[in-house]
Amino acid sequence: MLQGALAGLAAGGLYAVLAVCLTLMSRLVRVVNFSQAATGMFGGFVAVWLVTETGVPIWLGSVLGVLLAGVLSGVIGWIAATWLSEADTTTRSAMTVGPLLLLISLSFILFGNKPQPFASIISGPAFTVGGVVISQVTLVTVSLAIVVAVAVRILLTRTAIGTRLRALSERPTTAELLGIPSKPLSIAVWVVTGVISAIAIVVVAPTQSNDAISLAMLIVPAAAAALLGGFKRLDLAVVGGLVLGVLSGLVAQIDEVSLIRNFLPFLFIVVLLLWTQRKEVWDAAR
Amino acid sequence: MSALIIDDVAVSRGAGPVIQGVSFTLEQGRVTALVGPNGAGKTSLLDGISGVAQISAGTIRIDGTPIEKLSRVARAKQGIVHIEQGRAVFPSLTVRENLSLTARTPAEIDAALARFPELEKRIDAPTALLSGGEQQMVVLARAFAARPRFLLIDEMSLGLAPVVFMRLLPIVSEIAEQGVGVLLVEQFTHLALGLAEEALVVASGQVSFQGPAATLREDASLLHRAYLGGAAA
Ligand SMILES: Nc1ncnc2c1ncn2[C@@H]1O[C@H](COP(=O)(O)OP(=O)(O)OP(=O)(O)O)[C@@H](O)[C@H]1O
Ligand SMILES: [Mg+2]
């Protein structure tokens, strides 16, 4: 039972990293990036192809794949910053569905629709507590989520660039009138979140279902996790990801309910929405 | 001394031009008042100069160099600072953080604050928690720290108590004395004209008076006619 829950923690760490990236994107560049996981998926697939077909070492293939994911994300960001800079969040978010579908079909064309033979970058147990094994993958993803959330917080509150990013997110026009370059800064946010998401996906992919759809659709549990923090709070996004991971690990253990595993993010979202509206008058809120 | 030269400029929004045929020169070290009734197109003109809106006709130059095709950021780098209508603070940023956006060194933050002793005890408070007058002080201090060559101020008085506004006005003169060309849009016409050397009256999208502010100060009926869009000068 506990082992099952902890097995879910590796996926939970991945959800948490993606949720932190989604939250950051929503706060800083006004977008719910539906292609957040897809760019990482595509970078990961290219990494696998490089390693298996051209024989580059795993570490190099992974680095190149992660960088490619960052570039792809940057290109999508460039599109948003060039043609949709004045558009509202809804329009900008809808645009990201395009690259999501494009990257899925492109990976079908280039790599087929089978799961990819991801080689593990890290594997094996990290340590054992009370007879329960914690894998290295779990340790790495959970730490990555926490480190990224803390680092981003420090960046935003303690550095000059963070102040500029917050200014841009609050009043983009006013910030530009003060000479703050909105386009390069927002593209940088896209590149960085693209890279971070890809790192998490490449680390976890060997131990998860890793076909194109499964990886690209990690966006669903990640969005559910980000919702816990209202797409604003990084700490709650991390908690949301970890809780969702543990829950799905638990559910997978119990035969009677294992079917609901696929609906778990949806249930999580519904429960969250009901909880956040608990103080509203039923008729007025619905 | 450089000058910002506006030549036959029009700004369109949606349907057609909301202000057109505007030509004037904003010289460094002088205050030009831009007044006119609501909806005359004052904000639209400022937007066109700073790049918030694209101009639909004419040219804008600093000395010889055209700037009307430049982005907002590039125009800001050319020394144009636009204080927008309303309270243009970044609410979650503290007073210090707001100033650090334009000040290059901590000494420049202190220099900007020296004009507004009121702000010093609120320096680490989010600007959202400040009063309207204090917020407008933050905006002015931030603009001052940017060391502009040309400063466009849109209705600083909006929503402020008259005493607070009277406290801020002399600072605009001081900024101009340091060699900044100030374009002052104001509803309190008499106060603005009292401060300015040059004046521009716009009514229903056209310039209806252009000349020394003293001319309007002395002849109230001229101002009145210009507001109605009559007297061209
Ligand atoms: N974003 C916009 N889209 C369409 N029309 C606009 C827009 N902004 C302003 N207008 C129109 O342009 C005209 C001029 O507006 P503007 O805000 O420039 O006037 P103003 O002189 O600044 O008025 P006020 O003194 O009330 O601030 C008005 O008729 C207004 O309805
Ligand atoms: Mg206006």
XYZ file of C-alpha atoms and ligand atoms in Angstrom:
551
model
C 0.000 0.000 0.000
C 2.612 2.497 1.130
C 4.924 1.222 -1.596
C 2.183 1.977 -4.136
C 1.701 5.480 -2.841
C 5.420 6.112 -2.959
C 5.636 4.662 -6.457
C 3.197 7.380 -7.430
C 5.477 9.979 -5.946
C 7.859 9.852 -8.944
C 4.995 10.773 -11.244
C 3.859 13.274 -8.601
C 7.232 15.014 -8.793
C 6.844 15.236 -12.561
C 3.305 16.668 -12.219
C 4.672 19.146 -9.685
C 7.505 20.357 -11.943
C 5.069 20.811 -14.820
C 2.554 22.524 -12.532
C 5.224 24.977 -11.369
C 6.069 25.738 -15.008
C 2.383 26.210 -15.864
C 1.918 28.533 -12.890
C 4.950 30.554 -13.889
C 3.725 30.863 -17.470
C 0.273 31.906 -16.357
C 1.648 34.542 -13.982
C 4.425 35.968 -16.100
C 3.312 35.615 -19.710
C -0.482 35.331 -19.379
C -0.892 31.909 -20.952
C -2.065 28.432 -19.988
C 0.483 26.570 -22.067
C -1.203 23.382 -23.342
C 2.028 22.446 -25.130
C 4.067 22.556 -21.896
C 4.529 18.752 -21.813
C 4.472 18.240 -25.595
C 7.677 20.208 -26.215
C 9.395 18.113 -23.523
C 7.988 14.925 -25.072
C 9.329 15.881 -28.495
C 12.736 16.815 -27.099
C 12.817 13.465 -25.280
C 11.940 11.536 -28.456
C 14.688 13.291 -30.370
C 17.078 12.418 -27.536
C 16.098 8.723 -27.836
C 16.542 8.883 -31.615
C 19.981 10.485 -31.274
C 21.110 7.839 -28.793
C 19.739 4.796 -30.665
C 20.357 5.884 -34.278
C 23.472 8.046 -34.197
C 25.155 6.510 -31.204
C 25.773 9.702 -29.232
C 26.198 9.097 -25.501
C 23.038 9.179 -23.411
C 24.016 12.300 -21.517
C 24.727 14.217 -24.718
C 21.538 13.040 -26.404
C 19.544 14.088 -23.343
C 21.158 17.521 -23.208
C 20.479 18.082 -26.910
C 16.870 16.894 -26.549
C 16.281 19.191 -23.587
C 17.797 22.146 -25.450
C 15.610 21.406 -28.471
C 12.558 21.447 -26.192
C 13.664 24.856 -24.905
C 14.030 26.163 -28.457
C 10.612 24.799 -29.485
C 9.016 26.433 -26.464
C 10.863 29.660 -27.303
C 9.476 29.583 -30.851
C 5.923 29.234 -29.530
C 6.674 32.104 -27.141
C 7.996 34.188 -30.020
C 4.715 33.627 -31.882
C 2.735 34.684 -28.819
C 4.923 37.747 -28.229
C 4.910 38.822 -31.871
C 1.326 38.336 -33.006
C -0.637 37.946 -29.791
C 1.102 40.434 -27.518
C -2.084 42.422 -26.954
C -4.433 39.397 -27.058
C -6.187 38.195 -23.911
C -5.157 35.101 -21.972
C -7.894 32.974 -23.557
C -6.697 33.610 -27.107
C -3.053 33.132 -26.206
C -3.832 29.861 -24.416
C -5.964 28.575 -27.297
C -3.020 29.204 -29.638
C -0.884 26.694 -27.705
C -3.253 23.872 -28.646
C -1.848 24.229 -32.179
C 1.735 23.272 -31.280
C 0.418 20.533 -28.955
C -1.348 18.774 -31.847
C 1.457 19.563 -34.277
C 4.113 18.039 -32.031
C 2.035 14.900 -31.396
C 1.448 14.283 -35.109
C 5.022 15.175 -36.005
C 6.292 12.609 -33.521
C 3.909 9.990 -35.031
C 5.338 10.735 -38.480
C 8.975 10.733 -37.394
C 9.037 8.129 -34.651
C 5.851 6.036 -35.034
C 3.181 5.614 -32.409
C 4.965 3.076 -30.192
C 6.378 3.857 -26.773
C 9.997 4.908 -27.148
C 12.946 2.878 -25.847
C 14.003 5.528 -23.344
C 17.237 4.525 -21.645
C 17.280 5.387 -17.974
C 19.528 8.257 -17.063
C 19.087 7.444 -13.431
C 17.673 4.236 -11.953
C 17.720 2.033 -8.923
C 16.835 2.670 -5.315
C 18.092 5.777 -3.565
C 17.393 4.632 -0.026
C 15.003 2.548 2.043
C 12.892 3.805 4.927
C 11.026 1.296 7.109
C 11.224 -1.395 4.432
C 9.880 0.941 1.752
C 12.110 1.712 -1.215
C 12.468 5.245 -2.503
C 13.800 5.217 -6.063
C 16.367 7.657 -7.357
C 13.871 8.865 -9.956
C 11.449 9.785 -7.176
C 14.162 11.571 -5.261
C 15.278 13.542 -8.314
C 11.822 14.619 -9.533
C 10.538 15.602 -6.106
C 13.713 17.564 -5.362
C 13.600 19.164 -8.797
C 10.042 20.359 -8.156
C 10.945 21.858 -4.795
C 14.227 23.374 -5.980
C 12.588 24.962 -9.033
C 9.735 26.411 -6.969
C 12.128 27.867 -4.374
C 14.584 29.165 -6.986
C 11.810 30.853 -8.948
C 10.507 32.484 -5.818
C 13.921 33.866 -4.962
C 14.414 35.041 -8.539
C 11.078 36.859 -8.579
C 11.366 38.548 -5.195
C 15.090 39.201 -4.827
C 16.571 40.036 -8.216
C 16.346 42.965 -10.617
C 15.231 40.702 -13.439
C 12.496 39.254 -11.192
C 11.217 42.756 -10.409
C 11.080 43.488 -14.134
C 9.207 40.251 -14.830
C 6.641 41.048 -12.132
C 6.243 44.591 -13.467
C 5.658 43.220 -16.953
C 3.065 40.739 -15.706
C 1.134 43.457 -13.847
C 1.129 46.289 -16.392
C 2.796 45.274 -19.654
C 2.265 48.620 -21.398
C 3.524 50.690 -18.485
C 6.564 48.426 -18.187
C 7.376 48.900 -21.863
C 7.007 52.665 -21.506
C 9.761 52.471 -18.876
C 12.008 50.710 -21.364
C 11.598 47.152 -20.027
C 11.994 44.864 -23.051
C 8.899 42.684 -22.870
C 9.532 40.468 -25.879
C 12.994 39.102 -25.030
C 12.018 38.671 -21.383
C 8.832 36.765 -22.117
C 10.526 34.552 -24.702
C 13.167 33.789 -22.063
C 10.393 32.644 -19.702
C 9.112 30.277 -22.417
C 12.590 28.877 -23.060
C 13.371 28.326 -19.384
C 10.059 26.624 -18.558
C 10.451 24.536 -21.733
C 13.878 23.363 -20.572
C 12.755 22.599 -17.007
C 9.693 20.639 -18.180
C 11.840 18.664 -20.618
C 14.387 17.747 -17.928
C 11.623 16.350 -15.716
C 10.063 14.427 -18.601
C 13.365 12.918 -19.761
C 14.135 11.786 -16.211
C 10.752 10.143 -15.623
C 9.945 8.872 -19.129
C 11.877 5.563 -18.818
C 9.648 4.492 -15.916
C 6.251 5.675 -17.260
C 4.028 5.028 -20.256
C 6.081 6.960 -22.755
C 4.202 7.091 -26.032
C 3.644 10.525 -27.541
C 0.050 10.915 -26.335
C 0.713 9.821 -22.746
C 3.631 12.210 -22.396
C 1.990 15.185 -24.120
C -1.156 14.671 -22.048
C 0.779 14.988 -18.790
C -0.506 18.528 -19.186
C -3.859 17.345 -17.741
C -2.687 16.231 -14.265
C -0.209 19.133 -14.274
C -3.030 21.614 -14.891
C -5.090 19.969 -12.140
C -2.140 20.418 -9.771
C -1.599 24.033 -10.827
C -5.283 24.663 -10.160
C -4.707 23.923 -6.466
C -2.565 27.073 -6.390
C -5.010 28.930 -8.619
C -2.250 29.153 -11.276
C -0.692 31.726 -8.922
C 0.947 29.986 -5.979
C 4.035 27.895 -6.643
C 4.051 26.076 -3.293
C 0.486 24.828 -3.733
C 1.280 23.752 -7.296
C 4.037 21.517 -5.896
C 1.740 20.117 -3.206
C -0.977 19.534 -5.804
C 1.382 17.594 -8.062
C 2.705 15.402 -5.261
C -0.767 14.677 -3.835
C -2.107 13.792 -7.267
C 0.850 11.473 -7.882
C 0.416 9.690 -4.535
C -3.338 9.358 -5.069
C -2.904 7.758 -8.472
C -0.241 5.441 -7.041
C -2.704 4.382 -4.322
C -5.607 3.953 -6.694
C -3.525 1.777 -9.014
C -2.939 -0.615 -6.076
C -6.567 -1.282 -5.358
C -8.179 -3.483 -8.014
C -11.756 -2.319 -7.367
C -10.931 1.321 -8.074
C -7.925 1.077 -10.356
C -10.145 2.009 -13.300
C -10.728 5.498 -11.978
C -7.003 6.157 -12.243
C -7.478 7.768 -15.633
C -10.202 10.049 -14.306
C -8.262 11.093 -11.251
C -7.139 14.526 -12.517
C -10.725 15.228 -13.522
C -12.074 14.217 -10.102
C -9.336 16.288 -8.489
C -10.412 19.343 -10.495
C -14.108 18.891 -9.674
C -13.448 18.436 -5.963
C -11.172 21.490 -5.978
C -13.736 23.666 -7.706
C -16.441 22.581 -5.283
C -14.096 23.217 -2.355
C -13.082 26.695 -3.491
C -16.738 27.611 -3.946
C -17.834 26.111 -0.639
C -18.620 29.508 0.835
C -20.676 30.648 -2.133
C -24.427 30.502 -2.153
C -25.291 27.420 -4.220
C -27.650 29.177 -6.644
C -25.541 32.302 -7.040
C -22.340 30.421 -7.763
C -23.824 28.008 -10.313
C 19.299 71.046 -26.256
C 17.194 68.630 -28.245
C 13.611 69.037 -29.261
C 10.766 66.616 -29.880
C 9.140 67.663 -33.131
C 5.566 66.628 -33.839
C 4.642 67.266 -37.464
C 1.085 66.969 -38.830
C 0.378 63.945 -36.633
C -2.934 62.043 -36.583
C -3.930 59.167 -34.293
C -6.723 56.805 -35.298
C -8.705 54.446 -33.132
C -11.018 51.980 -34.827
C -13.288 54.066 -37.015
C -11.045 56.980 -37.969
C -8.762 59.717 -36.680
C -9.648 60.907 -33.161
C -7.052 63.672 -33.389
C -5.324 65.050 -36.474
C -3.220 67.839 -37.923
C -1.163 68.312 -34.765
C 2.180 70.093 -35.179
C 4.300 71.478 -32.362
C 7.777 71.356 -30.914
C 8.481 70.239 -27.368
C 11.699 71.877 -26.237
C 13.859 70.645 -23.410
C 13.597 72.759 -20.295
C 10.095 74.043 -21.067
C 6.593 73.070 -19.980
C 3.902 72.888 -22.648
C 0.326 72.590 -21.405
C -2.073 70.462 -23.445
C -5.663 71.149 -22.485
C -9.101 70.559 -23.931
C -12.493 69.046 -23.117
C -13.064 65.354 -22.381
C -12.728 63.152 -25.425
C -10.785 65.791 -27.356
C -7.988 63.333 -28.061
C -5.310 64.395 -25.545
C -4.587 60.875 -24.298
C -4.613 59.555 -27.866
C -1.968 62.109 -28.859
C 0.267 61.129 -25.929
C -0.232 57.461 -26.843
C 0.887 58.245 -30.379
C 4.024 60.028 -29.198
C 5.116 57.311 -26.761
C 4.141 54.392 -29.009
C 1.193 53.015 -27.023
C -0.787 53.644 -30.225
C 0.549 53.917 -33.768
C 0.124 57.278 -35.438
C -1.810 57.162 -38.715
C -0.236 60.226 -40.347
C 2.646 62.644 -39.876
C 6.100 62.296 -38.365
C 7.645 62.483 -34.913
C 11.320 63.387 -34.681
C 13.872 63.970 -31.991
C 16.087 66.597 -33.565
C 16.574 65.075 -37.034
C 15.779 61.417 -36.291
C 12.322 60.023 -36.994
C 11.055 57.885 -34.105
C 7.461 57.172 -35.097
C 8.305 53.663 -36.336
C 10.194 52.722 -33.160
C 8.774 50.424 -30.484
C 7.715 51.779 -27.082
C 10.859 50.346 -25.537
C 13.086 52.008 -28.144
C 11.314 55.351 -27.666
C 11.805 55.033 -23.910
C 15.516 54.505 -24.571
C 15.414 57.736 -26.612
C 14.376 59.521 -23.426
C 10.595 59.718 -23.798
C 8.748 58.866 -20.597
C 4.948 58.710 -20.620
C 3.036 58.907 -17.351
C -0.304 57.352 -18.222
C -3.708 58.560 -17.116
C -4.715 56.934 -13.803
C -2.317 55.471 -11.262
C 0.388 53.752 -13.271
C 2.042 51.929 -10.338
C 2.847 48.237 -10.257
C 0.660 47.356 -7.284
C 2.490 44.329 -5.871
C 5.900 45.968 -6.204
C 7.168 47.963 -3.247
C 7.971 51.650 -3.590
C 11.666 50.791 -3.781
C 11.051 48.145 -6.453
C 8.975 50.590 -8.508
C 11.854 53.070 -8.424
C 14.467 50.404 -9.126
C 12.830 49.792 -12.495
C 14.242 53.080 -13.789
C 16.975 54.065 -11.322
C 20.372 52.698 -12.237
C 21.950 52.965 -8.796
C 20.720 53.094 -5.168
C 21.947 56.701 -5.128
C 19.489 57.550 -7.902
C 16.666 56.006 -5.856
C 17.672 58.247 -2.953
C 17.849 61.285 -5.229
C 14.330 60.600 -6.516
C 13.053 60.043 -2.979
C 14.600 63.294 -1.759
C 11.756 65.143 -3.457
C 9.139 63.042 -1.684
C 10.007 62.637 2.011
C 6.495 61.180 2.525
C 7.528 58.066 0.645
C 10.541 57.230 2.750
C 8.623 55.586 5.556
C 6.596 53.521 3.055
C 9.610 52.506 1.019
C 9.145 48.768 1.535
C 5.344 48.709 1.364
C 3.600 47.371 -1.751
C 2.409 50.409 -3.704
C -1.127 48.972 -3.745
C -1.364 49.958 -0.062
C -0.464 53.605 -0.654
C -2.938 56.487 -0.956
C -3.718 57.899 -4.386
C -1.475 60.897 -3.809
C 1.400 58.727 -2.604
C 0.986 56.460 -5.620
C 1.201 59.451 -7.935
C 4.370 60.498 -6.100
C 5.826 57.055 -6.795
C 4.984 57.467 -10.469
C 6.610 60.911 -10.599
C 9.683 59.768 -8.690
C 10.004 56.748 -10.988
C 9.758 58.975 -14.065
C 12.318 61.364 -12.587
C 14.749 58.505 -11.907
C 14.463 57.495 -15.568
C 16.245 60.782 -16.408
C 13.910 61.542 -19.329
C 14.593 64.100 -22.027
C 10.868 64.434 -22.649
C 8.159 63.754 -20.096
C 4.506 63.316 -21.090
C 2.170 63.634 -18.104
C -1.490 62.658 -18.532
C -3.885 64.125 -15.957
C -1.815 63.826 -12.851
C -4.627 65.496 -10.895
C -7.179 62.773 -11.629
C -8.788 61.685 -8.361
C -6.403 63.700 -6.192
C -7.404 66.209 -3.552
C -6.499 69.742 -4.711
C -3.959 70.199 -1.884
C -2.134 67.053 -2.933
C -2.113 68.150 -6.542
C -0.817 71.593 -5.548
C 1.997 69.825 -3.722
C 2.972 67.881 -6.882
C 2.768 70.693 -9.424
C 5.937 72.564 -8.387
C 7.862 69.332 -8.783
C 6.856 69.300 -12.447
C 8.405 72.778 -12.801
C 11.563 71.597 -11.061
C 11.844 68.629 -13.403
C 11.516 70.972 -16.386
C 14.162 73.315 -14.943
C 16.598 70.422 -14.980
C 16.312 70.356 -18.763
C 13.334 68.074 -19.383
C 10.736 68.942 -22.010
C 7.386 68.463 -20.274
C 4.051 68.013 -22.037
C 1.423 68.461 -19.343
C -2.140 67.288 -19.991
C -4.412 68.710 -17.329
C -8.085 69.241 -16.495
C -7.222 72.057 -14.087
C -6.608 74.362 -17.032
C -5.671 77.447 -15.054
C -3.116 75.666 -12.931
C -1.523 74.103 -15.994
C -1.445 77.404 -17.869
C 0.046 79.090 -14.810
C 2.971 76.698 -14.954
C 3.525 76.456 -18.688
C 5.345 78.613 -21.190
C 3.562 77.194 -24.209
C -0.024 76.046 -24.570
C -1.969 73.847 -26.902
C -5.755 73.603 -26.813
C -7.417 70.699 -28.595
C -11.131 70.366 -29.165
C -12.931 67.592 -31.066
C -9.739 66.175 -32.534
C -8.245 69.462 -33.819
C -5.807 71.985 -32.421
C -7.871 75.112 -31.735
C -5.189 77.238 -30.088
C -1.445 77.145 -30.114
C 0.848 79.792 -28.650
C 2.229 81.302 -25.456
C 0.385 80.209 -22.326
C 0.369 83.839 -21.173
C -1.987 84.748 -24.053
C -4.613 82.354 -22.698
C -3.996 83.366 -19.098
C -4.739 86.981 -19.980
C -7.721 86.440 -22.265
C -10.324 84.155 -20.727
C -12.696 84.492 -23.661
C -10.001 83.227 -26.031
C -9.622 80.097 -23.911
C -13.361 79.700 -23.838
C -13.647 79.935 -27.632
C -10.745 77.520 -28.109
C -12.499 74.976 -25.869
C -15.519 75.171 -28.100
C -13.260 74.530 -31.078
C -13.581 78.016 -32.516
C -10.509 80.232 -32.475
C -7.610 78.972 -34.530
C -4.346 80.788 -33.977
N -8.976 52.382 -27.290
C -9.889 53.138 -27.943
N -10.653 52.581 -28.913
C -11.554 53.321 -29.583
N -11.775 54.618 -29.347
C -11.063 55.234 -28.397
C -10.073 54.519 -27.642
N -9.524 55.370 -26.777
C -10.119 56.564 -26.979
N -11.045 56.485 -27.945
C -11.875 57.582 -28.458
O -10.999 58.601 -28.897
C -11.505 59.871 -28.545
C -10.434 60.647 -27.816
O -10.182 59.993 -26.568
P -9.010 60.413 -25.608
O -8.968 59.459 -24.493
O -7.771 60.599 -26.404
O -9.517 61.832 -25.103
P -8.990 62.739 -23.920
O -8.853 64.099 -24.490
O -7.801 62.137 -23.296
O -10.211 62.714 -22.908
P -10.203 62.800 -21.298
O -10.010 64.229 -20.962
O -11.574 62.331 -20.933
O -9.131 61.916 -20.794
C -12.750 59.637 -27.738
O -13.855 59.894 -28.566
C -12.709 58.185 -27.353
O -14.000 57.647 -27.355
Mg -7.351 61.410 -21.437
